[in-house]
PDB file of C-alpha atoms in Angstrom:
ATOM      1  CA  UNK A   1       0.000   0.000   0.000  1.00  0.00           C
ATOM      2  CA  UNK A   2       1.566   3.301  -0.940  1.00  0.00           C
ATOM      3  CA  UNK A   3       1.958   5.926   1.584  1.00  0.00           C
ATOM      4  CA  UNK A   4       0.101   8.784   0.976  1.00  0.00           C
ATOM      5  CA  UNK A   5       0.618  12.402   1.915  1.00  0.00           C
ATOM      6  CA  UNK A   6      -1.824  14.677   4.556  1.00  0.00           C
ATOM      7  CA  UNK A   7      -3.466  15.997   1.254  1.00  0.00           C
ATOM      8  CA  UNK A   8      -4.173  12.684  -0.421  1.00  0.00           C
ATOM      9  CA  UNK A   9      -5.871  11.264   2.778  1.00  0.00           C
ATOM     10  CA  UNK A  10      -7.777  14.678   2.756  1.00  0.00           C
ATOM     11  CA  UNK A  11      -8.986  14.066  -0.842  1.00  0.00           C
ATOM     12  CA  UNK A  12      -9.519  10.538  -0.271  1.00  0.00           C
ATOM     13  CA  UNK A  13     -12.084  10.895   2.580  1.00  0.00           C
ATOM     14  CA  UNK A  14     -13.873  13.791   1.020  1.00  0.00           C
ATOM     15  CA  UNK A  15     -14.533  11.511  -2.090  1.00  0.00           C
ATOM     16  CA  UNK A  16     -15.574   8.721   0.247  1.00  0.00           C
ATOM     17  CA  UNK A  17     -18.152  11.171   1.635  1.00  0.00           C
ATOM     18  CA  UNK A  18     -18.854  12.231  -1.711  1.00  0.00           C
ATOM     19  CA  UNK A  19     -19.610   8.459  -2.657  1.00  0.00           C
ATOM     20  CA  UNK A  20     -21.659   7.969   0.245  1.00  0.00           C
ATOM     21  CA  UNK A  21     -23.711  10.862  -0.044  1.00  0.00           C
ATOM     22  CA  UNK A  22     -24.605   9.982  -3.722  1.00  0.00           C
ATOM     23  CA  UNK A  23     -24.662   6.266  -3.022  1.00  0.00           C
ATOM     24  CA  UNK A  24     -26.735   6.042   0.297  1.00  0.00           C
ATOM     25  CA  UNK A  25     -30.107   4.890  -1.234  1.00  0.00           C
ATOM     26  CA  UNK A  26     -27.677   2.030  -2.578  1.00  0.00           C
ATOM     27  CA  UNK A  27     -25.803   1.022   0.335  1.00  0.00           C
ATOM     28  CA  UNK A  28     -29.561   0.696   2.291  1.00  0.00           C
ATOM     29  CA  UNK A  29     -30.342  -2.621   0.791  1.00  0.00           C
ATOM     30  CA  UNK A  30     -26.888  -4.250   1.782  1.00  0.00           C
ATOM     31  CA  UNK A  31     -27.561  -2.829   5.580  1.00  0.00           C
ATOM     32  CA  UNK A  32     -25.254   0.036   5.468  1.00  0.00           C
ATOM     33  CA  UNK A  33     -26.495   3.152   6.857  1.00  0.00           C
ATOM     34  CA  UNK A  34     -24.595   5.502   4.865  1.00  0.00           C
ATOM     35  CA  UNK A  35     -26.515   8.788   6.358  1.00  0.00           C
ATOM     36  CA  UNK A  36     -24.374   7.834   9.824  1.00  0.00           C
ATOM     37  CA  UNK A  37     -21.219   7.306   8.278  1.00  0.00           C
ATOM     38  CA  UNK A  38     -21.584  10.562   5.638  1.00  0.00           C
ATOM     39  CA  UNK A  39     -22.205  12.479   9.038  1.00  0.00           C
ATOM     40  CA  UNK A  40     -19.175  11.430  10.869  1.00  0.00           C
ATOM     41  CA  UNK A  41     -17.298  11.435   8.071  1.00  0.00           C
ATOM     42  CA  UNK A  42     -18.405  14.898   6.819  1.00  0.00           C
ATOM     43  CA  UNK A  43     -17.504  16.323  10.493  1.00  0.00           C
ATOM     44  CA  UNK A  44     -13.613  14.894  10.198  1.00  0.00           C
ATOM     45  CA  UNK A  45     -13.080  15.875   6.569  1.00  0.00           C
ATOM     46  CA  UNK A  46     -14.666  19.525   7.761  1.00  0.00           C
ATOM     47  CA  UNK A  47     -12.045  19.201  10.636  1.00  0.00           C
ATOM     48  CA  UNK A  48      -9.790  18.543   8.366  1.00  0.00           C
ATOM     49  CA  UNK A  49      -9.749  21.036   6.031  1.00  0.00           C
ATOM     50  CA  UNK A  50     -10.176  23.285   8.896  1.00  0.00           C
ATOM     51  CA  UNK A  51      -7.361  22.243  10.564  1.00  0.00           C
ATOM     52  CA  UNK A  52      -4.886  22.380   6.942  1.00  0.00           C
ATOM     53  CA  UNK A  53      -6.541  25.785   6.314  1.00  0.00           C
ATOM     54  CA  UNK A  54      -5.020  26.863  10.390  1.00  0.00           C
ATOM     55  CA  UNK A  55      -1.586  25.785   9.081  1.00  0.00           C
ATOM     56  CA  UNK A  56      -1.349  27.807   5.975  1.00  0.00           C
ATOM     57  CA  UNK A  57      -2.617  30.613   7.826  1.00  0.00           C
ATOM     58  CA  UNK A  58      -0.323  30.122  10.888  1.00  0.00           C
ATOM     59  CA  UNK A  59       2.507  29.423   8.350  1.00  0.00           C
ATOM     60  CA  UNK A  60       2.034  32.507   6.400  1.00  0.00           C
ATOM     61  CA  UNK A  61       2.266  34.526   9.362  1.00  0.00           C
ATOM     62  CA  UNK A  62       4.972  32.665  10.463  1.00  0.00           C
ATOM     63  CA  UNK A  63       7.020  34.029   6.910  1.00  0.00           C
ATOM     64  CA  UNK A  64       5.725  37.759   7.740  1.00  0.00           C
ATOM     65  CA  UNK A  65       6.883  37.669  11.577  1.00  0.00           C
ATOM     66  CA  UNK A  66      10.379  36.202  10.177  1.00  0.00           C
ATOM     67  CA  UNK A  67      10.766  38.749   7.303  1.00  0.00           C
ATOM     68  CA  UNK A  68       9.824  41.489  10.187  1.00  0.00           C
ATOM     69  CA  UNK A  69      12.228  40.108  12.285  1.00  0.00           C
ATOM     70  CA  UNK A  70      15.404  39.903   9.742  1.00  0.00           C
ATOM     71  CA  UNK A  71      14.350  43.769   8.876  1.00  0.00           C
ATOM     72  CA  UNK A  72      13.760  45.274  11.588  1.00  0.00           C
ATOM     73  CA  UNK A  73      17.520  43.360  13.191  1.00  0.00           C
ATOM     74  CA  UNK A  74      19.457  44.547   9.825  1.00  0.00           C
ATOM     75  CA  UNK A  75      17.758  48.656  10.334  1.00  0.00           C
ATOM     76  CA  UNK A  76      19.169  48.403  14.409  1.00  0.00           C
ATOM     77  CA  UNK A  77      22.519  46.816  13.568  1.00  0.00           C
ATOM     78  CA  UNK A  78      22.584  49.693  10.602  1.00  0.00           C
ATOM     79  CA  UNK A  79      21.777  52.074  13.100  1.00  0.00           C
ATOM     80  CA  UNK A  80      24.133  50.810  15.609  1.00  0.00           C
ATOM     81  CA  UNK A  81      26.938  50.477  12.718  1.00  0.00           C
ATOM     82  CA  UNK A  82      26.182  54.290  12.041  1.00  0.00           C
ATOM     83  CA  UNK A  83      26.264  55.324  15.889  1.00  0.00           C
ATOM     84  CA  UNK A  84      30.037  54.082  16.432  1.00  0.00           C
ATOM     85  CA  UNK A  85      31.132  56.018  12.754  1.00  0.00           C
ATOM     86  CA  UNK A  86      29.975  58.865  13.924  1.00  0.00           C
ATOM     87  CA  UNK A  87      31.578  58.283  17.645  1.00  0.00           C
ATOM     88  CA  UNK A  88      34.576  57.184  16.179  1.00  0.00           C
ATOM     89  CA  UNK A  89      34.507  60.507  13.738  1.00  0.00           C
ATOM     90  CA  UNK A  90      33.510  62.454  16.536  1.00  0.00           C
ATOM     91  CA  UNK A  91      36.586  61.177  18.624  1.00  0.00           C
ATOM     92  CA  UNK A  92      38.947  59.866  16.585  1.00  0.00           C
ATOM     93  CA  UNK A  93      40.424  56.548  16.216  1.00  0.00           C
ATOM     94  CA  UNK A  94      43.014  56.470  19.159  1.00  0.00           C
ATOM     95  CA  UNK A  95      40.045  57.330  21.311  1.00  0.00           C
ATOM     96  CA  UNK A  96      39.872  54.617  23.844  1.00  0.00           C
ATOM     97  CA  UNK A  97      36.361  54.422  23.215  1.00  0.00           C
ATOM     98  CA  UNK A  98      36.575  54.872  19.613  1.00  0.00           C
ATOM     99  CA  UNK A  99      39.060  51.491  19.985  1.00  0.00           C
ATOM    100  CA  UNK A 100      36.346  49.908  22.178  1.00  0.00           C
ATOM    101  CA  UNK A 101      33.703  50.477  20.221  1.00  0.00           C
ATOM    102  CA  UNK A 102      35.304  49.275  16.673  1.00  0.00           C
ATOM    103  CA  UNK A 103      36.798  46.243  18.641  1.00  0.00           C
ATOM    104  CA  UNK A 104      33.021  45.152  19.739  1.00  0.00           C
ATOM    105  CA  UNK A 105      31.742  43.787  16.603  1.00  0.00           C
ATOM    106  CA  UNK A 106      34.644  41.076  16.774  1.00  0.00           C
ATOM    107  CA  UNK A 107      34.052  40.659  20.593  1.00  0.00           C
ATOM    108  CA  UNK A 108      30.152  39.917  19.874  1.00  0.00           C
ATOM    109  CA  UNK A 109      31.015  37.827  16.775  1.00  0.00           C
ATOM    110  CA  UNK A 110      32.841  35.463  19.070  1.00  0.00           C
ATOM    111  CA  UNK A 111      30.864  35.372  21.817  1.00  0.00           C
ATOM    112  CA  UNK A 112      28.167  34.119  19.570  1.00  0.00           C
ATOM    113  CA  UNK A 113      30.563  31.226  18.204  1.00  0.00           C
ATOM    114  CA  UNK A 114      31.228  29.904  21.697  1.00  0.00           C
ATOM    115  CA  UNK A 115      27.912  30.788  23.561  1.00  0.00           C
ATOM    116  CA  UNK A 116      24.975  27.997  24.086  1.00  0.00           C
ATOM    117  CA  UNK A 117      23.339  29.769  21.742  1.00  0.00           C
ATOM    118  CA  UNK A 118      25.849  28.549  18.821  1.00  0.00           C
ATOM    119  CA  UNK A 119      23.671  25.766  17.222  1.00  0.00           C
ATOM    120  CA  UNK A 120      20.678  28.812  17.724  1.00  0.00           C
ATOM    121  CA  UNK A 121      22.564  30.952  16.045  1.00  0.00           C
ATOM    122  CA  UNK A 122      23.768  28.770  12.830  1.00  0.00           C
ATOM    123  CA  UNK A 123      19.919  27.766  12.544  1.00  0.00           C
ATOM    124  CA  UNK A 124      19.053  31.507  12.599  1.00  0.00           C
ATOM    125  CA  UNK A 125      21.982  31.375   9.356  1.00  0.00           C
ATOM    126  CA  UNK A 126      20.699  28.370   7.879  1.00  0.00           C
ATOM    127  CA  UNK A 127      16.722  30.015   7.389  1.00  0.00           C
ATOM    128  CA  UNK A 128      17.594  32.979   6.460  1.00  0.00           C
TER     129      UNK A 128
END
């Protein structure tokens, strides 16, 4: 028997209801009450479709909340980026905090590599 995907099983039981609805008067004779299975049936396929229709939905937004996400983290590290040039302009580059600051992109960078949040992080890479 071949394995069939959520959306196959889907489509197979809505053509099963589909078959029993049209075939009930037929089924009668052989002692098959089709009106009680269509019901059930038409409650889990409804269910069903429900449910698939929650994960495209819940999926989609998913997508928007990532995109928002990767935007709005790119405008604050541009912003931060901006905020030590202008220090560093301000100051100069022998500045001790002019040194500081351009030293703590490295610093952070590293962190990151060692941190717990590592595998997090690489994820984060890996989806983007």
């Amino acid at each position: 028997m071949a394995s069939l995907t959520e959306t196959s099983k889907r489509d197979f039981a809505k053509r099963i209801l589909e078959v029993l609805k049209s075939s009930g008067e037929n089924l009668k004779p052989a002692g098959v009450d089709a009106s009680v299975k269509a019901a059930k049936l038409e409650t889990l396929v409804t269910e069903a479709f429900a449910a698939e229709d929650g994960q495209i939905k819940t999926r989609a937004e998913s997508q928007k909340i990532s995109a928002r996400s990767r935007e709005t983290v790119e405008s604050a590290y541009a912003e931060a980026s901006a905020v030590v040039e202008l220090i560093v302009g301000s100051l100069g580059k022998k500045d001790p905090l002019s040194r500081r600051l351009k030293s703590l992109r490295d610093e952070v960078s590293r962190e990151s590599n060692r941190g717990p949040r590592t595998q997090a992080v690489k994820e984060e890479k890996k989806s983007a």
